Every structure is written in C-alpha cells, then in structure tokens.
XYZ file of C-alpha atoms in Angstrom:
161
model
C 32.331 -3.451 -73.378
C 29.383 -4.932 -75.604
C 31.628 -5.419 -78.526
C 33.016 -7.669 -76.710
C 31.524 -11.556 -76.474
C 31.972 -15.145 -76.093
C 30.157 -17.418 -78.627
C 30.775 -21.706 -79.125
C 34.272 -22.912 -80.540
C 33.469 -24.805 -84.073
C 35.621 -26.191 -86.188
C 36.148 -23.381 -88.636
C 37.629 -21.603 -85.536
C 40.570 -23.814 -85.004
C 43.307 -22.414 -87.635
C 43.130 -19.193 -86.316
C 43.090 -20.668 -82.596
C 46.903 -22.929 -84.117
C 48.161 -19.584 -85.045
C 47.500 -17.171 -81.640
C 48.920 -20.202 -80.009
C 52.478 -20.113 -81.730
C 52.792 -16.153 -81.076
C 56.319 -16.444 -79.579
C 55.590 -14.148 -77.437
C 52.405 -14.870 -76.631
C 54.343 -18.385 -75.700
C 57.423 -16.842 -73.907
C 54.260 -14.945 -71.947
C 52.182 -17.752 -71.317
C 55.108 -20.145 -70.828
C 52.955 -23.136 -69.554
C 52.214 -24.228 -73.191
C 52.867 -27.540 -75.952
C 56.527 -27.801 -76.366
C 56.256 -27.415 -79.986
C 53.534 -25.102 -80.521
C 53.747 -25.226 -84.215
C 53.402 -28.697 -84.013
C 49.602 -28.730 -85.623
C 49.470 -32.843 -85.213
C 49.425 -32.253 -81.634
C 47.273 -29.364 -81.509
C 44.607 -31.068 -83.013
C 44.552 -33.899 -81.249
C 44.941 -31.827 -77.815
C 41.630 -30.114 -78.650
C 40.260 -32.896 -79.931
C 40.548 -34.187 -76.314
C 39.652 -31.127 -74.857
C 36.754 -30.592 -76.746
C 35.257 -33.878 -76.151
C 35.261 -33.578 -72.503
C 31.654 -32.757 -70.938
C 33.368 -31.206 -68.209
C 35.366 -28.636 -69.841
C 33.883 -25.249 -71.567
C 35.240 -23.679 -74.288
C 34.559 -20.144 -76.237
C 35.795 -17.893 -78.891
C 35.987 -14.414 -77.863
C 34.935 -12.010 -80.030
C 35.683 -8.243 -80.532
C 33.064 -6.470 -82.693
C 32.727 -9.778 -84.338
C 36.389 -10.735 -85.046
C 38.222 -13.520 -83.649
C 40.317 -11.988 -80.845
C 41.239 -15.499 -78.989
C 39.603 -18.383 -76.766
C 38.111 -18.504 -72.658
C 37.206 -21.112 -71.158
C 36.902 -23.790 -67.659
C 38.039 -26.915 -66.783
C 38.739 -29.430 -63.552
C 41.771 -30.270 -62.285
C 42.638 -32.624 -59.410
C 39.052 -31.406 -58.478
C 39.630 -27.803 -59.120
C 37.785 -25.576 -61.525
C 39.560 -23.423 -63.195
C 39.525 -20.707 -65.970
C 42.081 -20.286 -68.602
C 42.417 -18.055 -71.798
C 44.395 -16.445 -74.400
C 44.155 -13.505 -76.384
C 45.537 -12.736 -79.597
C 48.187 -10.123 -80.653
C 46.070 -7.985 -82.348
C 43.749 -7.576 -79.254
C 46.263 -6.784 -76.283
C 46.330 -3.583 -74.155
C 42.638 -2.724 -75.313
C 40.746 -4.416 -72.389
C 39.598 -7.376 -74.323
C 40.722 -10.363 -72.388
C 39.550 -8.306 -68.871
C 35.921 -8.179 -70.291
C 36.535 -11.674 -71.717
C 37.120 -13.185 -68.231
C 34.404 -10.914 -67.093
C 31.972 -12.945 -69.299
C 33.382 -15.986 -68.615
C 33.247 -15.667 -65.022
C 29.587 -14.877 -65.029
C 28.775 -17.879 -66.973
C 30.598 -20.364 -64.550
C 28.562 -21.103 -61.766
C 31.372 -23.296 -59.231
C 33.168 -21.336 -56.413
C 35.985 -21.291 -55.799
C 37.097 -20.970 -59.260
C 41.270 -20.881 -59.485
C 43.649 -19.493 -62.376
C 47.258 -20.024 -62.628
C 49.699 -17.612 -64.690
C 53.287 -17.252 -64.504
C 55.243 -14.966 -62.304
C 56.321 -12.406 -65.078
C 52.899 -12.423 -67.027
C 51.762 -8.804 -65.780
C 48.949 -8.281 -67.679
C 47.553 -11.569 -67.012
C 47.998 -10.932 -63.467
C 46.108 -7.518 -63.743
C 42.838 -8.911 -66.051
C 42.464 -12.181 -63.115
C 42.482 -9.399 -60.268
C 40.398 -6.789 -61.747
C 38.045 -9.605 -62.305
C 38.274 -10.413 -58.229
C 40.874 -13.155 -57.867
C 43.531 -13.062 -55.353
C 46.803 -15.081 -55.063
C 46.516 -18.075 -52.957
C 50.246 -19.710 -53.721
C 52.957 -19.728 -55.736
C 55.157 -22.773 -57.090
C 57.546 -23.796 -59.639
C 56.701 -25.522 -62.567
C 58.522 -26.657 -65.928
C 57.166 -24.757 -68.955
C 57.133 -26.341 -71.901
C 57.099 -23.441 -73.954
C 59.834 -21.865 -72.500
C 62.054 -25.316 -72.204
C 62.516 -24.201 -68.134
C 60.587 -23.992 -64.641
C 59.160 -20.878 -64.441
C 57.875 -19.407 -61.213
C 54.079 -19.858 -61.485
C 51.264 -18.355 -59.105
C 47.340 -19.613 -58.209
C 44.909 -17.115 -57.933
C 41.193 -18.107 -56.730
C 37.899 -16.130 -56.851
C 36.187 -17.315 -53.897
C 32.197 -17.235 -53.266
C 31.021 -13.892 -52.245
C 29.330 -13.721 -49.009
C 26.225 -11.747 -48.026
C-alpha cells in the first residue's frame, strides 16, 4: 500500500489529532483513553509531555497524503510498545494494518508489546496480521468508557534464523 505513509507529528497536526481522539466510538473502541476526551487543556498538555520525551516516537499516518490518524512507540515499566489510532474516515480500508506495518519496520527493539481491549476486533486483526500474538490478558479501568474493561497484551517477538 504506497499511498500509505508515516511522516513527523508537527504542530499544525494536532487539531485534527483532538478531533479523531473524541470519535465516541473510536473511544468506546479504544476504551483505554483521557476521561474527558474533549477536554483540549489536557490534550495538549498530554502531548506536550509525550512529545518531549526522547524515548517515545510519534507519526502521522498518511493516506494518499491526507491525515488518516497517528502510530507510534513508547516504554513502559521497561517495555516497548506500539500504539495507534486511526481515524473514521480511514477504517475497514487496510490503513492502520499497513500503518503498523511501517511502524514496525522502523522500530528496531524486540520484543515489542501492544495492548487493546477485549472487544476491539479490528485492532486485534491489524496487531496479528502484522505478527503479534497474545501473551496475557487482564483487567483494567478505562477511562473512556468510565469501567474495567477486559484488556489483552500481544508481543512480536524477535524472529529467529
């Protein structure tokens, strides 16, 4: 999918990154997101944070040059780990498979770890056509939902040869 790519986060990005983020469903999907997603105070200030960490890597994906939502890595209690979100406009079309795709090939450290909740299919289905496998599963309170959701770690290990 070459219309399909990741490029830097800048500044003029971040409106359109505030309003994928307060999709409802996109939330109710997600479910492990800000309490108050239209809360733009502490949006900014979360990325902010995010963005000035060395550690963590951050991209806009792109379809045929449109903004079509974000990828990127970060550590954990020691973990790296992937995250993204796709907007609306760009489900059911492949976009955040090929996304991952990108972003996996960019991020050297294995094992690399993803965690989705339980009743997010098509999350699921883009982290395990992209090699991960479940390693756990948990319960977790999700902010965006206001409840613990049933939540599930994935992990792409290092291939051997």
């Amino acid at each position: 999918m070459a219309h399909i790519e990741l490029r830097a986060l800048d500044d003029d990005d971040l409106d359109a990154v505030f309003e994928m983020m307060r999709d409802p469903d996109a939330v109710a999907m997600a479910s492990f997101t800000a309490a108050d997603p239209s809360d733009r105070d502490a949006f900014d200030t979360h990325m902010a944070k995010v963005r000035a960490d060395p550690e963590n890597t951050l991209f806009v994906v792109t379809e045929r040059g449109g903004f079509a939502g974000t990828a990127g890595a970060y550590t954990s209690d020691g973990e790296r780990e992937v995250t993204y979100w796709i907007a609306r406009h760009a489900w059911g079309r492949g976009v955040a498979t090929e996304a991952l795709r990108l972003l996996i090939s960019r991020e050297p450290i294995r094992p690399l770890f993803a965690r989705v909740a339980a009743h997010n299919a098509g999350s699921i289905a883009v982290l395990e056509k992209n090699g991960f496998a479940e390693v756990s599963r948990g319960v977790g309170f999700a902010a965006g939902l206001g409840r613990e959701v049933e939540e599930l770690k994935l992990a792409l290990v290092p291939v051997v040869e």
